[in-house]
Amino acid sequence: RKNTKRVPSFRKLLRTSKIKLDNKLKNKQYKQQSAAKKYRKEQKKLREAVRDAISRKPFPLEECKKKQVAEKREEEEEEDALPLDMMDEDDLKLMEDLARKASFLTRDLSSNEPVHVKKRKHESVIDKYEKVPRRMQTEPEKELIHLLPIKDKGHIIPQTMEKPVLNGAQDEEEDAEELEEAEDFNEEPLPVLTPEEMAAQRRQKLQERKMHIAALASAILSEPDNNIKKLKELRAMLMEQDPNVAVIVRKLVMVSLMEIFKDIAPSYKIRPLTEAEKATKVKKETQKLREFEEGLVSQYKFYLENLEQTIKDWKQRKLKKSNVISLKAYKGLAEIAVKCLCELLVALPHFNFHNNIIVLIVPLMNDASKMISELCFEAVKKLFKQDKLGYASLGVVKVISGLVRGRNYDVRPQVLKVFLHLRIKEVELQKDSEDIAPKKKFMTYKEKRKNLSRMQRKWKKAEEKLERELLEAEASESKEKKLKLHTETLNIVFVTYFRILKKAQKSPLLPAVLEGLAKFAHLINVEFFDDLLIVLHSLIASGGLSYRESLHCILSAFHILSGQGDVLNIDPMKFYTHLYKTLFSLHAGRTNDDIEIVLQCLDVMFAKRRKQVSQQRALAFLKRLSTLALHVLPNSSVGILATNRVLMQMFPKMDLLLDNESQGSGVYLPELDEPEHCNAQNTALWELHLLQRHYHPTVRKFAAHLIVGAPTEGSAALPLDLSQRPATELFEAYSMRGMTFNPPVASVTPRRKDTFSQMDAFTDEELNKQLQQHISETVVHKPLDFAKHLKALSLA
């Protein structure tokens, strides 16, 4: 027989309450337990039957029949028999003799065995038990229906009847009738549509769906309190089953719901009501608001679950049986779902289920699809930039740390680079006047009583009440709470960085770790400085780092030493030497962008530590930087020359390199990688003369400014837009990433022909005479005869 039970649809599952689903699960478990219990009872009965069969002799079926026949005959004989006192003595004696003898009268005719059958001595008890017929397992159990019992004088007689079973023939007839009906239905031919008609029908359907979506969305946005139930109707369109328009309709519904939730979601988190709150009576407006909030949270939850399921199905390459969307189209749906989640992550960081969205988005930053990973990266970056308090940033950092550790550090470097956009450094550095000023303290009652009159106390009370209300209306988060959240966030970031430095030094995450340490190094606890500097130096000395990674190591080390590390007595000469050695690995090709890191290192190494830098070291760096300015792009040359200007102004004896005469003994050794011993005082900055003829106008200005000693005043001084900007800012301002000249080359206007008098132009008398003669001669134009000249040439 056909199984008419169907799998419940997704829409029906959404309507099913949680209590009903729990009851269904409990019933299913109870049925399984009862079936197992019944099976155990049957096994127990079978074991007891086998045990009884072994212990006692079984009765064959024939003996059971004999007993039943014998009992019936005895009853009949008892009814027909006469009492013994009415029989003769001779008859009674004859009957007793016959009873002692075995004859056909005393024999059970239902038995086929002979009268005098001897028992087999060696017959097994189990073999006899096996002869007893039993019910076959294949025989279906007869189901009984309990009827109303019959009450007799002495007892109650239960009544049952067997449940009627439909014959196989009737089932076959029903199946045949259904097949005939299906054939009759299939015989009706479907109208054949041309491709143009199909496209027109699809456009019409799509337009109808769009209008329906627009009507629902506008109704919800106009009156969210009254039309919150229409959210469910709109969300049900996510299960569109028409294969012609299913993909587009689902995408439109996803985006529409996302925009609706962004508009109608309140600016606070909705918490579930307690039992006591539900039991209390409230106003109609309050009850209406509660219903709206409850409906909004439930629909928002279902919407997020739909988006999550769409992404999971695409990731697992899994399609449902009833699905009308192909696997290829599912990728587009998943991308739209990720976009919606990213928008909600940034737009509603205060609303419910924000942590759930973070748990969904952060692993997708490591997705194989570049588009999806970029979307998630940009969303997290925006969240970090706009998160002023730090709750959302802390949640994201926790999930990223768990992801990196769970994947055994096998993630994209982009996942860790997102830490660079945290706002912790800005908040820690900037201290408002509110933080520095002491908090205002209200006067106590005793102080008022002692110092103020009655009228003054009254005015003071009103003033303090107003100030308290203003403080509540301001609703500004305390700086202590911010500091606590930022401290916890930084602890997790540093734990992630230190784990990678300790366990995965050859991981591709190392550049991102070093870059992060360079940014947050001034916030590290002083206790870890010694160990961290030893690790950084060992990484550089190992030789396994690229030039960019080594630059990040140097920058991290000097950030540590320039902040709280001033109290440490550490000589970073090895880091100066490594940077001096690394400078000539930079050029105008791919490494040109790394000049920015070099400029940051130089700023920290010289500008912020000028008292710890020797003159020989400064001269060596100035000479090598001037040489490097010839090999890089114009924006890098401008940044390097701006750094040289700072060095020349900071160290007054740098003008030694502007003179040709040598200072002291020795010869300059440009190939030596030790800045203290290369005798840089015995050379000159001849590179500035070449840079004065550079094609870039700003480079020429800087070269001309430096060649006269970098004055701060006078005609050779730089304009303010160049002198007051740092080197890194100039590097970015004159960037040539667009493959265009920066600043653009001025357009050349065609020159007018100069009019001049002959006498003023030529002063030579003989030349003037020849010109006058040539001008006075009349020119006679003769026709050209090419044939004549050709003949003359051929004869010659």
Coordinates of N, CA, C and O in Angstrom, one line a residue, residues 191-309:
P191 N -0.1 23.5 -22.4 CA 0.1 24.4 -23.5 C 1.6 24.7 -23.8 O 2.4 24.9 -22.9
V192 N 2.1 24.5 -25.0 CA 3.4 24.7 -25.4 C 3.7 26.2 -25.7 O 3.0 26.8 -26.5
L193 N 4.7 26.8 -24.9 CA 5.0 28.2 -25.0 C 6.2 28.4 -25.8 O 7.2 27.6 -25.7
T194 N 6.3 29.5 -26.6 CA 7.5 29.9 -27.3 C 8.4 30.5 -26.3 O 8.0 30.9 -25.2
P195 N 9.7 30.6 -26.6 CA 10.7 31.3 -25.7 C 10.3 32.7 -25.4 O 10.5 33.2 -24.2
E196 N 9.7 33.4 -26.4 CA 9.3 34.8 -26.1 C 8.2 34.8 -25.1 O 8.1 35.7 -24.1
E197 N 7.2 33.9 -25.2 CA 6.1 33.9 -24.3 C 6.5 33.5 -22.9 O 6.1 34.0 -21.9
M198 N 7.5 32.5 -22.8 CA 8.0 32.1 -21.5 C 8.8 33.3 -20.8 O 8.6 33.5 -19.6
A199 N 9.5 34.1 -21.6 CA 10.2 35.2 -21.0 C 9.3 36.3 -20.6 O 9.4 36.9 -19.5
A200 N 8.2 36.5 -21.4 CA 7.2 37.5 -21.0 C 6.4 37.0 -19.7 O 6.2 37.8 -18.8
Q201 N 6.2 35.7 -19.6 CA 5.5 35.2 -18.4 C 6.4 35.3 -17.2 O 5.9 35.6 -16.1
R202 N 7.7 35.1 -17.4 CA 8.6 35.2 -16.3 C 8.7 36.6 -15.8 O 8.8 36.9 -14.6
R203 N 8.8 37.6 -16.7 CA 8.8 39.0 -16.4 C 7.6 39.4 -15.6 O 7.6 40.2 -14.6
Q204 N 6.4 38.9 -16.0 CA 5.2 39.2 -15.4 C 5.2 38.7 -13.9 O 4.8 39.4 -13.0
K205 N 5.6 37.4 -13.8 CA 5.7 36.8 -12.4 C 6.6 37.6 -11.5 O 6.3 37.9 -10.4
L206 N 7.8 38.0 -12.1 CA 8.8 38.7 -11.3 C 8.2 40.1 -10.9 O 8.4 40.5 -9.8
Q207 N 7.5 40.7 -11.8 CA 6.9 42.0 -11.5 C 5.9 41.9 -10.4 O 5.8 42.8 -9.5
E208 N 5.1 40.9 -10.4 CA 4.1 40.6 -9.4 C 4.8 40.4 -8.0 O 4.4 41.0 -7.0
R209 N 5.9 39.6 -8.0 CA 6.6 39.4 -6.7 C 7.2 40.7 -6.2 O 7.2 41.0 -5.0
K210 N 7.8 41.5 -7.1 CA 8.4 42.7 -6.7 C 7.3 43.7 -6.1 O 7.6 44.3 -5.0
M211 N 6.2 43.8 -6.7 CA 5.2 44.6 -6.2 C 4.7 44.1 -4.8 O 4.4 44.9 -3.9
H212 N 4.6 42.8 -4.7 CA 4.1 42.3 -3.4 C 5.2 42.6 -2.3 O 4.8 43.0 -1.2
I213 N 6.5 42.4 -2.6 CA 7.5 42.7 -1.7 C 7.5 44.2 -1.3 O 7.6 44.5 -0.1
A214 N 7.4 45.0 -2.3 CA 7.3 46.5 -2.0 C 6.1 46.9 -1.2 O 6.3 47.7 -0.2
A215 N 5.0 46.3 -1.4 CA 3.8 46.6 -0.6 C 4.0 46.2 0.8 O 3.7 46.9 1.8
L216 N 4.5 45.0 1.1 CA 4.7 44.5 2.4 C 5.8 45.4 3.1 O 5.6 45.7 4.3
A217 N 6.9 45.7 2.4 CA 7.9 46.5 3.1 C 7.4 47.9 3.4 O 7.7 48.4 4.5
S218 N 6.7 48.5 2.5 CA 6.2 49.9 2.8 C 5.2 49.8 4.0 O 5.2 50.7 4.8
A219 N 4.4 48.8 4.0 CA 3.4 48.7 5.1 C 4.1 48.5 6.5 O 3.7 49.1 7.5
I220 N 5.2 47.7 6.5 CA 5.9 47.5 7.7 C 6.6 48.8 8.2 O 6.6 49.1 9.3
L221 N 7.2 49.5 7.2 CA 8.0 50.7 7.6 C 7.1 51.8 8.0 O 7.5 52.6 8.8
S222 N 5.9 51.9 7.4 CA 4.9 52.9 7.8 C 4.4 52.8 9.2 O 4.3 53.7 10.0
E223 N 4.0 51.5 9.6 CA 3.5 51.3 10.9 C 4.1 50.0 11.5 O 3.5 48.9 11.3
P224 N 5.3 50.0 12.0 CA 5.9 48.7 12.5 C 5.2 48.1 13.6 O 5.1 46.8 13.7
D225 N 4.6 48.9 14.5 CA 3.9 48.3 15.6 C 2.7 47.4 15.2 O 2.4 46.4 15.7
N226 N 1.9 47.9 14.2 CA 0.7 47.3 13.8 C 0.9 46.2 12.8 O 0.1 45.2 12.7
N227 N 2.0 46.3 12.0 CA 2.2 45.4 10.9 C 3.4 44.5 11.1 O 4.0 44.0 10.1
I228 N 3.7 44.2 12.3 CA 4.8 43.3 12.6 C 4.6 41.9 12.1 O 5.5 41.2 11.7
K229 N 3.3 41.5 12.0 CA 3.0 40.1 11.5 C 3.3 40.0 10.0 O 3.5 38.9 9.5
K230 N 3.4 41.1 9.3 CA 3.7 41.0 7.9 C 5.1 40.7 7.6 O 5.5 40.3 6.5
L231 N 6.0 40.8 8.7 CA 7.4 40.4 8.5 C 7.4 38.9 8.3 O 8.2 38.4 7.5
K232 N 6.5 38.1 8.9 CA 6.5 36.7 8.7 C 6.1 36.3 7.3 O 6.6 35.4 6.7
E233 N 5.1 37.1 6.8 CA 4.7 36.8 5.4 C 5.8 37.1 4.4 O 6.0 36.4 3.5
L234 N 6.5 38.2 4.7 CA 7.6 38.6 3.8 C 8.8 37.5 3.9 O 9.4 37.2 2.9
R235 N 9.0 37.1 5.1 CA 10.1 36.1 5.3 C 9.7 34.8 4.7 O 10.6 34.0 4.3
A236 N 8.4 34.5 4.6 CA 8.0 33.2 4.0 C 8.3 33.2 2.5 O 8.5 32.1 1.9
M237 N 8.5 34.4 1.9 CA 8.9 34.4 0.5 C 10.3 34.0 0.2 O 10.8 33.8 -0.9
L238 N 11.1 33.8 1.3 CA 12.4 33.2 1.1 C 12.4 31.8 0.7 O 13.4 31.3 0.2
M239 N 11.2 31.1 0.8 CA 11.1 29.8 0.3 C 10.3 29.7 -1.0 O 9.5 28.8 -1.3
E240 N 10.5 30.7 -1.8 CA 9.9 30.8 -3.2 C 10.2 29.5 -3.9 O 11.3 29.1 -4.1
Q241 N 9.1 28.8 -4.5 CA 9.3 27.5 -5.1 C 9.2 27.6 -6.6 O 9.4 26.5 -7.3
D242 N 8.8 28.7 -7.2 CA 8.7 28.8 -8.7 C 10.1 28.8 -9.2 O 10.9 29.8 -9.0
P243 N 10.5 27.8 -10.0 CA 11.9 27.7 -10.5 C 12.3 28.9 -11.4 O 13.5 29.2 -11.6
N244 N 11.3 29.5 -12.0 CA 11.6 30.6 -13.0 C 12.1 31.9 -12.3 O 12.9 32.6 -12.8
V245 N 11.6 32.1 -11.1 CA 11.9 33.4 -10.4 C 12.4 33.2 -9.0 O 12.6 34.2 -8.3
A246 N 12.7 31.9 -8.6 CA 13.1 31.7 -7.2 C 14.3 32.4 -6.8 O 14.4 33.0 -5.7
V247 N 15.4 32.4 -7.7 CA 16.7 33.0 -7.3 C 16.5 34.5 -7.0 O 16.9 35.0 -6.0
I248 N 15.9 35.2 -8.0 CA 15.8 36.6 -7.9 C 14.9 37.0 -6.7 O 15.2 37.9 -6.0
V249 N 13.8 36.3 -6.6 CA 12.9 36.7 -5.5 C 13.6 36.5 -4.1 O 13.4 37.3 -3.2
R250 N 14.3 35.4 -3.9 CA 14.9 35.2 -2.7 C 16.0 36.2 -2.4 O 16.1 36.7 -1.2
K251 N 16.7 36.6 -3.4 CA 17.7 37.7 -3.2 C 17.0 39.0 -2.8 O 17.5 39.7 -1.9
L252 N 16.0 39.3 -3.5 CA 15.2 40.6 -3.2 C 14.7 40.6 -1.8 O 14.7 41.6 -1.1
V253 N 14.2 39.4 -1.4 CA 13.6 39.3 0.0 C 14.7 39.5 1.0 O 14.5 40.1 2.1
M254 N 15.8 38.8 0.8 CA 17.0 39.0 1.7 C 17.4 40.4 1.9 O 17.5 40.9 3.1
V255 N 17.5 41.1 0.8 CA 18.0 42.5 0.9 C 16.9 43.4 1.6 O 17.2 44.3 2.4
S256 N 15.6 43.1 1.2 CA 14.5 43.9 1.7 C 14.4 43.7 3.2 O 14.3 44.7 4.0
L257 N 14.5 42.5 3.7 CA 14.4 42.3 5.1 C 15.6 42.9 5.9 O 15.4 43.4 7.0
M258 N 16.8 42.9 5.3 CA 17.9 43.5 5.9 C 17.7 45.0 6.1 O 18.0 45.5 7.2
E259 N 17.2 45.7 5.0 CA 17.0 47.1 5.2 C 15.8 47.4 6.2 O 15.9 48.4 6.9
I260 N 14.8 46.5 6.2 CA 13.7 46.8 7.1 C 14.2 46.6 8.6 O 13.9 47.5 9.4
F261 N 15.0 45.6 8.9 CA 15.5 45.4 10.2 C 16.4 46.6 10.6 O 16.4 47.0 11.8
K262 N 17.2 47.1 9.7 CA 18.1 48.2 10.0 C 17.3 49.5 10.4 O 17.7 50.3 11.2
D263 N 16.1 49.6 9.8 CA 15.2 50.8 10.0 C 14.4 50.7 11.3 O 14.3 51.7 12.0
I264 N 13.8 49.5 11.5 CA 12.9 49.4 12.6 C 13.5 48.9 13.9 O 12.8 48.9 14.9
A265 N 14.7 48.4 13.9 CA 15.3 47.9 15.1 C 15.6 49.1 16.1 O 16.1 50.1 15.7
P266 N 15.2 48.9 17.3 CA 15.5 50.0 18.3 C 17.0 50.2 18.6 O 17.8 49.3 18.3
S267 N 17.3 51.2 19.3 CA 18.7 51.5 19.6 C 19.1 50.9 20.9 O 20.0 51.4 21.6
Y268 N 18.5 49.8 21.3 CA 18.8 49.1 22.6 C 18.6 47.6 22.4 O 17.9 47.2 21.4
K269 N 19.1 46.8 23.3 CA 19.0 45.4 23.2 C 17.7 45.0 23.9 O 17.4 45.4 25.0
I270 N 16.9 44.1 23.3 CA 15.7 43.7 23.8 C 15.9 42.4 24.6 O 16.4 41.4 24.1
R271 N 15.6 42.5 25.9 CA 15.8 41.3 26.8 C 14.5 40.6 27.0 O 13.4 41.1 26.9
P272 N 14.5 39.2 27.2 CA 13.3 38.5 27.4 C 12.6 38.9 28.8 O 13.3 39.2 29.7
L273 N 11.3 38.8 28.8 CA 10.6 39.2 30.0 C 10.7 38.0 31.0 O 10.6 36.9 30.7
T274 N 10.7 38.4 32.3 CA 10.7 37.4 33.4 C 9.2 36.9 33.6 O 8.3 37.6 33.1
E275 N 9.1 35.9 34.4 CA 7.8 35.4 34.7 C 7.0 36.4 35.5 O 5.8 36.5 35.3
A276 N 7.7 37.1 36.4 CA 7.0 38.1 37.2 C 6.5 39.2 36.4 O 5.4 39.8 36.6
E277 N 7.3 39.7 35.4 CA 6.9 40.7 34.5 C 5.7 40.3 33.6 O 4.8 41.2 33.3
K278 N 5.7 39.1 33.2 CA 4.6 38.6 32.3 C 3.3 38.6 33.1 O 2.2 38.8 32.6
A279 N 3.4 38.2 34.4 CA 2.2 38.1 35.2 C 1.6 39.4 35.6 O 0.4 39.5 35.9
T280 N 2.4 40.5 35.7 CA 1.9 41.8 36.1 C 1.0 42.4 35.0 O 1.3 42.2 33.8
K281 N 0.0 43.2 35.4 CA -0.8 43.9 34.5 C -0.2 45.2 34.1 O 0.4 45.9 34.9
V282 N -0.2 45.5 32.8 CA 0.4 46.7 32.3 C -0.6 47.5 31.4 O -1.7 47.0 31.1
K283 N -0.2 48.7 31.0 CA -1.1 49.5 30.1 C -1.1 48.8 28.7 O -0.3 48.0 28.4
K284 N -2.1 49.3 28.0 CA -2.2 48.8 26.6 C -1.0 49.1 25.7 O -0.6 48.3 24.9
E285 N -0.5 50.4 25.9 CA 0.6 50.8 25.1 C 1.9 50.0 25.5 O 2.6 49.5 24.6
T286 N 2.0 49.7 26.8 CA 3.2 48.9 27.2 C 3.0 47.4 26.6 O 4.0 46.8 26.1
Q287 N 1.8 46.9 26.7 CA 1.6 45.5 26.2 C 1.8 45.5 24.7 O 2.4 44.5 24.1
K288 N 1.4 46.5 24.0 CA 1.6 46.6 22.5 C 3.1 46.7 22.2 O 3.6 46.0 21.3
L289 N 3.8 47.5 23.0 CA 5.3 47.6 22.8 C 5.9 46.2 23.0 O 6.8 45.8 22.3
R290 N 5.5 45.5 24.1 CA 6.1 44.2 24.4 C 5.8 43.2 23.2 O 6.7 42.5 22.8
E291 N 4.6 43.2 22.7 CA 4.3 42.3 21.6 C 5.1 42.6 20.4 O 5.6 41.7 19.7
F292 N 5.3 43.9 20.1 CA 6.1 44.3 19.0 C 7.6 43.9 19.1 O 8.2 43.3 18.2
E293 N 8.1 44.1 20.3 CA 9.5 43.7 20.6 C 9.7 42.2 20.5 O 10.7 41.7 19.9
E294 N 8.8 41.4 21.0 CA 8.8 40.0 21.0 C 8.8 39.5 19.5 O 9.5 38.6 19.1
G295 N 7.8 40.0 18.8 CA 7.7 39.6 17.4 C 8.9 40.0 16.6 O 9.4 39.2 15.7
L296 N 9.5 41.2 16.8 CA 10.7 41.6 16.1 C 11.8 40.7 16.4 O 12.6 40.3 15.4
V297 N 12.1 40.4 17.6 CA 13.2 39.5 18.0 C 13.0 38.1 17.4 O 14.0 37.6 16.8
S298 N 11.8 37.6 17.4 CA 11.6 36.2 16.9 C 11.8 36.2 15.4 O 12.5 35.3 14.8
Q299 N 11.3 37.2 14.6 CA 11.4 37.2 13.2 C 12.9 37.5 12.8 O 13.4 36.9 11.8
Y300 N 13.6 38.3 13.6 CA 15.0 38.6 13.3 C 15.8 37.3 13.5 O 16.7 37.1 12.7
K301 N 15.5 36.6 14.5 CA 16.2 35.3 14.8 C 16.0 34.3 13.6 O 16.9 33.7 13.1
F302 N 14.7 34.2 13.2 CA 14.4 33.3 12.1 C 15.1 33.7 10.8 O 15.6 32.9 10.0
Y303 N 15.2 35.0 10.6 CA 15.8 35.6 9.4 C 17.3 35.2 9.4 O 17.9 34.8 8.4
L304 N 18.0 35.4 10.5 CA 19.4 35.1 10.6 C 19.6 33.6 10.4 O 20.6 33.2 9.8
E305 N 18.7 32.8 11.0 CA 18.8 31.3 10.8 C 18.7 30.9 9.3 O 19.4 30.1 8.8
N306 N 17.8 31.6 8.6 CA 17.7 31.4 7.1 C 19.0 31.7 6.4 O 19.5 31.0 5.5
L307 N 19.6 32.9 6.7 CA 20.8 33.3 6.1 C 21.9 32.3 6.4 O 22.7 31.9 5.5
E308 N 22.0 31.8 7.7 CA 23.0 30.9 8.1 C 22.9 29.6 7.3 O 23.8 29.0 6.9
Q309 N 21.6 29.1 7.2 CA 21.4 27.8 6.5 C 21.8 27.9 5.0 O 22.3 27.0 4.5

